[in-house]
XYZ file of N, CA and C in Angstrom:
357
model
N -10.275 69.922 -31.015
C -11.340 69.184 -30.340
C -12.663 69.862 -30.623
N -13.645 69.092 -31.113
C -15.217 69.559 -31.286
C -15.930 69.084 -30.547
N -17.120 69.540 -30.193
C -17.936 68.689 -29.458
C -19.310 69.147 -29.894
N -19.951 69.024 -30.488
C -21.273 69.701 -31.775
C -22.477 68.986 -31.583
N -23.554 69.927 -30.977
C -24.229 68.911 -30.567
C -25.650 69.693 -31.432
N -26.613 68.990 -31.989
C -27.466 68.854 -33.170
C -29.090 68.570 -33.208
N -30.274 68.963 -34.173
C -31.316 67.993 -33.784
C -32.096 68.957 -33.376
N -31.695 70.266 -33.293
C -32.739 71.308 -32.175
C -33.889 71.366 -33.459
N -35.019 72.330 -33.184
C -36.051 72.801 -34.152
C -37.242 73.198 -33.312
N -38.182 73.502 -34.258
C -39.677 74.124 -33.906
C -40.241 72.749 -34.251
N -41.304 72.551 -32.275
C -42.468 71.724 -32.739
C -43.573 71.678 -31.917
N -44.435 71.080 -32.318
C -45.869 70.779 -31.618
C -45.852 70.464 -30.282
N -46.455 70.886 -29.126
C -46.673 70.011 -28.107
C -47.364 68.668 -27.930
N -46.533 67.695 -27.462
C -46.565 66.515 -28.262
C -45.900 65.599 -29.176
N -45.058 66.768 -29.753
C -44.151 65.658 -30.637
C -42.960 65.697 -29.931
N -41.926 65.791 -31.210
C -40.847 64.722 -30.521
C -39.829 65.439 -31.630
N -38.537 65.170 -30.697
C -37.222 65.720 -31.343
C -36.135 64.730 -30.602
N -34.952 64.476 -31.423
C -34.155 63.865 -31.364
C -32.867 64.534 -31.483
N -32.106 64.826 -30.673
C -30.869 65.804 -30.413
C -29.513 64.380 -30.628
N -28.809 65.462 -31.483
C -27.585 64.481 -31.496
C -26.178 64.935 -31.162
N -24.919 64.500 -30.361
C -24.202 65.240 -29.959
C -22.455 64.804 -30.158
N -21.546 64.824 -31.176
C -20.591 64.216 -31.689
C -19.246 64.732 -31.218
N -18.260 63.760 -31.104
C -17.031 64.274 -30.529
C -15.948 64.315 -31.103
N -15.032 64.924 -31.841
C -13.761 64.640 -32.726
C -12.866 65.116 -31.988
N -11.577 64.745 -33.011
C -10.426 65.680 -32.925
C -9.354 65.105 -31.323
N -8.860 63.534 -32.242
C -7.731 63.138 -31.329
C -8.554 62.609 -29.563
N -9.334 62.418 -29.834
C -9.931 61.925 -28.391
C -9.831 60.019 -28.316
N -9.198 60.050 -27.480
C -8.892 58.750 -26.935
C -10.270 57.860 -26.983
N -10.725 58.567 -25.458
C -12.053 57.870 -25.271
C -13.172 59.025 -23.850
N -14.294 58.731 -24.030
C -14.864 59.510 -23.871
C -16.084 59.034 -22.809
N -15.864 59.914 -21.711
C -16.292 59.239 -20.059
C -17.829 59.416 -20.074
N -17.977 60.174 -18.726
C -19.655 60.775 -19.133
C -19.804 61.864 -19.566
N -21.153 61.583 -19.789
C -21.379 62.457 -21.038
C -22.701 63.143 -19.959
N -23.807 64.090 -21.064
C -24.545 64.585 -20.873
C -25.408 65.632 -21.525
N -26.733 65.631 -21.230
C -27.270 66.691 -21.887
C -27.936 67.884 -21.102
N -27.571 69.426 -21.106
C -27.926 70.116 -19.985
C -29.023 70.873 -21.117
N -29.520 71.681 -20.556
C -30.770 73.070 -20.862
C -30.548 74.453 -20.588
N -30.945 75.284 -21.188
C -30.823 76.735 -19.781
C -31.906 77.076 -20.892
N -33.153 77.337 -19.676
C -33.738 78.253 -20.039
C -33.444 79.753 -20.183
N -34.511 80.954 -20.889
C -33.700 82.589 -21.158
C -33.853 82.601 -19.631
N -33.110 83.268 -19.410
C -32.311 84.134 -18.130
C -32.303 83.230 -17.206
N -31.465 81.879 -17.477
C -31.355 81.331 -16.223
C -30.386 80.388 -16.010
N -29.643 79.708 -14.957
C -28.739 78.804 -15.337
C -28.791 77.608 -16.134
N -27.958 76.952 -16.461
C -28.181 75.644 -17.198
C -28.333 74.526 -16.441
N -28.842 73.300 -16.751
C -29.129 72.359 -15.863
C -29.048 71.349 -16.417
N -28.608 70.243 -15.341
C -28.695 68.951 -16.301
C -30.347 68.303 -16.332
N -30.076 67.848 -17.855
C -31.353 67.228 -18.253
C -31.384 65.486 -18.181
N -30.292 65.387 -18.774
C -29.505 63.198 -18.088
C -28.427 63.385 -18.426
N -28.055 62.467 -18.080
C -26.467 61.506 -17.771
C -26.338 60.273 -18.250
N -25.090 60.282 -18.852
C -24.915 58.391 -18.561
C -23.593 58.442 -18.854
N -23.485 57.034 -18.304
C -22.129 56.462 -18.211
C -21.324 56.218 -19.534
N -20.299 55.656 -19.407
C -19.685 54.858 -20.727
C -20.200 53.384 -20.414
N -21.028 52.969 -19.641
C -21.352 51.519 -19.215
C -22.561 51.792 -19.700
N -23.277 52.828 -19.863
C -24.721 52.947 -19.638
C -25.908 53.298 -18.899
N -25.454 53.758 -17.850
C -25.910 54.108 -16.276
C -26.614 55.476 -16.669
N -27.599 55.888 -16.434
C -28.370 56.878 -16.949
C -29.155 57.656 -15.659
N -29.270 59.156 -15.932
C -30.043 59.882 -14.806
C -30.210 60.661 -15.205
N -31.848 61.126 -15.274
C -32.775 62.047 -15.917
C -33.411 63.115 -14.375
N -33.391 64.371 -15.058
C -33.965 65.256 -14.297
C -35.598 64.867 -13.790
N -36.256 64.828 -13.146
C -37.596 64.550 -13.010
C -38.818 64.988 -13.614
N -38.257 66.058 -14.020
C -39.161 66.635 -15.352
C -39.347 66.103 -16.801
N -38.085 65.449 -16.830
C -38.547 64.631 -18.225
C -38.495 63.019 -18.359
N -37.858 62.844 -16.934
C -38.318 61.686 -16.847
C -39.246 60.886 -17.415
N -39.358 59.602 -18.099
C -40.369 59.080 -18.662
C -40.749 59.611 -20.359
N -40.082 61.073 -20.705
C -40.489 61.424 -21.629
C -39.260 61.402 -22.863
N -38.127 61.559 -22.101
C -37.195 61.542 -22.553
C -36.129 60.314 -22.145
N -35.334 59.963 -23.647
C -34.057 58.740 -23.142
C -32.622 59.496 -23.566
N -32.013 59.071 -22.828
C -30.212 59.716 -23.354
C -29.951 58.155 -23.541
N -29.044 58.298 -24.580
C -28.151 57.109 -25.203
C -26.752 57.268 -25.614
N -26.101 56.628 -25.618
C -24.537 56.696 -26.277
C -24.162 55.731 -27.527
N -23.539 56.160 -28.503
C -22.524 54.841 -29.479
C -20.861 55.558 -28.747
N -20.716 54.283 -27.903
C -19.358 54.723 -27.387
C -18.074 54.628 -28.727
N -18.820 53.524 -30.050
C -17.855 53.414 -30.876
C -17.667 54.906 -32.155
N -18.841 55.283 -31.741
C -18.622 56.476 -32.885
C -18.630 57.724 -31.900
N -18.327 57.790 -30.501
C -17.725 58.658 -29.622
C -19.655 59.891 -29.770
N -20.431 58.969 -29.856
C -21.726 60.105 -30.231
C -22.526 60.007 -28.561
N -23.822 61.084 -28.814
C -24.502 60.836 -27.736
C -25.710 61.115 -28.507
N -27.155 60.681 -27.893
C -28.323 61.322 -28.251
C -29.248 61.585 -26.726
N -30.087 62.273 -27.509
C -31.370 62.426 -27.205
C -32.794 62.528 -27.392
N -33.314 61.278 -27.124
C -34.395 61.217 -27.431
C -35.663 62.116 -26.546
N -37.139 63.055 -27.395
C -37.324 63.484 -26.166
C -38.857 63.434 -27.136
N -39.478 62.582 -26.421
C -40.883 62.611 -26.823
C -41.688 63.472 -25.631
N -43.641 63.420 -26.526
C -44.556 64.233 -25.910
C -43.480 65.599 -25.251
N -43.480 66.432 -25.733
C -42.511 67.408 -25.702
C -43.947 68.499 -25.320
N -43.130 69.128 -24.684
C -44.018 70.277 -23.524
C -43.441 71.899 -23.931
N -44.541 72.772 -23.946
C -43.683 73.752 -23.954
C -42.853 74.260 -23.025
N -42.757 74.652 -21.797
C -42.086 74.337 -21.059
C -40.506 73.463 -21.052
N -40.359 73.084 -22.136
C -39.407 72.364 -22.710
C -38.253 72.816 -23.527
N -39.532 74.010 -24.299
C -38.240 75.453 -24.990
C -36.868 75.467 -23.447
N -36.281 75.517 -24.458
C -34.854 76.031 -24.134
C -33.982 75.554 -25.175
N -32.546 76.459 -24.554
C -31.064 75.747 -25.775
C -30.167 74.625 -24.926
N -30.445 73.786 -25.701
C -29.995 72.737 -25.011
C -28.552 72.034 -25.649
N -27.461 71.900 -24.390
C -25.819 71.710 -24.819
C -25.606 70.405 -24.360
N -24.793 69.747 -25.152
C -23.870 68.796 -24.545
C -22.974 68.871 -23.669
N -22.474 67.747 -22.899
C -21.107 68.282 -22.375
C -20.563 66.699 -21.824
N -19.182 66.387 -22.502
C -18.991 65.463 -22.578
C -17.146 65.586 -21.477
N -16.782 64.167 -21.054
C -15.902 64.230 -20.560
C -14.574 63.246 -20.995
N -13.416 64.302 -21.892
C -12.618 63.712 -22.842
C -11.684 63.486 -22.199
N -11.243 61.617 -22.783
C -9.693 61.655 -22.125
C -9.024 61.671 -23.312
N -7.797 62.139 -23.669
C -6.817 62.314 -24.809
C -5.890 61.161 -24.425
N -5.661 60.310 -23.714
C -4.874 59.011 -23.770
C -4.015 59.201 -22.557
N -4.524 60.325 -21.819
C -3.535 60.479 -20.393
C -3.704 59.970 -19.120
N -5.368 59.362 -19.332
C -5.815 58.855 -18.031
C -6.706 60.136 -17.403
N -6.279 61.129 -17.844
C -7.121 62.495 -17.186
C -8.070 62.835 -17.720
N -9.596 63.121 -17.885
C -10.639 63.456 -18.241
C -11.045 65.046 -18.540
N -11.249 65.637 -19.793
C -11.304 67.054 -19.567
C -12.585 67.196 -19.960
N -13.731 68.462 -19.286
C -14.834 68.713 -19.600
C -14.800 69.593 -20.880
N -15.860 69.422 -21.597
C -15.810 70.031 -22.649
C -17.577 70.100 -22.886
N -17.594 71.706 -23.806
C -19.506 72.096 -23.783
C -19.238 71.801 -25.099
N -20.763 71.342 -26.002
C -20.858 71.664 -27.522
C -21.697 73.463 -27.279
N -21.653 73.507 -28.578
C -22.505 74.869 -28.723
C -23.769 74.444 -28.653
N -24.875 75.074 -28.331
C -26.172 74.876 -28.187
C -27.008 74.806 -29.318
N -28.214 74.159 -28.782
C -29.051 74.443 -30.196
C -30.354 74.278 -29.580
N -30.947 74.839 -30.101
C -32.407 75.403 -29.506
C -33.745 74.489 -29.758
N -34.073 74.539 -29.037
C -35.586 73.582 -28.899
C -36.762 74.272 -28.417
N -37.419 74.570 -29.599
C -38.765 75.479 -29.278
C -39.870 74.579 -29.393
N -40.967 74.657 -28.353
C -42.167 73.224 -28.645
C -43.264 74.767 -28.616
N -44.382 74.786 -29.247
C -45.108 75.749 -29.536
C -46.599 74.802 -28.366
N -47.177 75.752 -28.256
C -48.729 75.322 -27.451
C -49.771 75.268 -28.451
């Protein structure tokens, strides 16, 4: 099972990065999903949510600036995150919730990838 999530880089305050987050390896089907943050020395947090229907919930901080999306058929997630703030640096993970065909849902993190916005 992988869960690899993509898209990080160095940018302007102001622009814009697009995070992408993919799921393999025998997975049935794949519940909610999500994209969290942790800033250095601190816990991780969620940044949005959404459903397998589509149902979406953004932290209030990026609200408006940022969209989470799903292709439930290619088991992917994104993130869209415009006017990007510095304040915004951090490594930011997926974390998706896999069912293997049992009816039971298992959490699973991708590895992180970093998002630096410069001032």
């Amino acid at each position: 099972v992988q869960l690899q999530a993509y898209g990080g880089g160095l940018v302007q305050a102001g622009g814009f990065l697009r995070l992408s987050c993919t799921a393999s390896g025998g997975i049935f089907s794949v519940n909610g999903m999500g994209w969290y943050r942790q800033f250095s020395g601190e816990q991780r947090e969620l940044v949005a949510s959404i459903t397998p229907g589509g149902i979406t919930k953004y932290d209030r901080f990026v609200k408006g600036r940022f969209t989470i999306s799903r292709d439930n058929a290619k088991k992917m997630m994104y993130l869209q995150m415009n006017n990007l703030k510095p304040e915004d640096t951090a490594v930011y993970y997926c974390k998706a919730d896999l069912d293997f065909g049992s009816g039971w849902a298992y959490s699973y993190w991708g590895r992180g990838t970093q998002v630096t916005v410069s001032s």
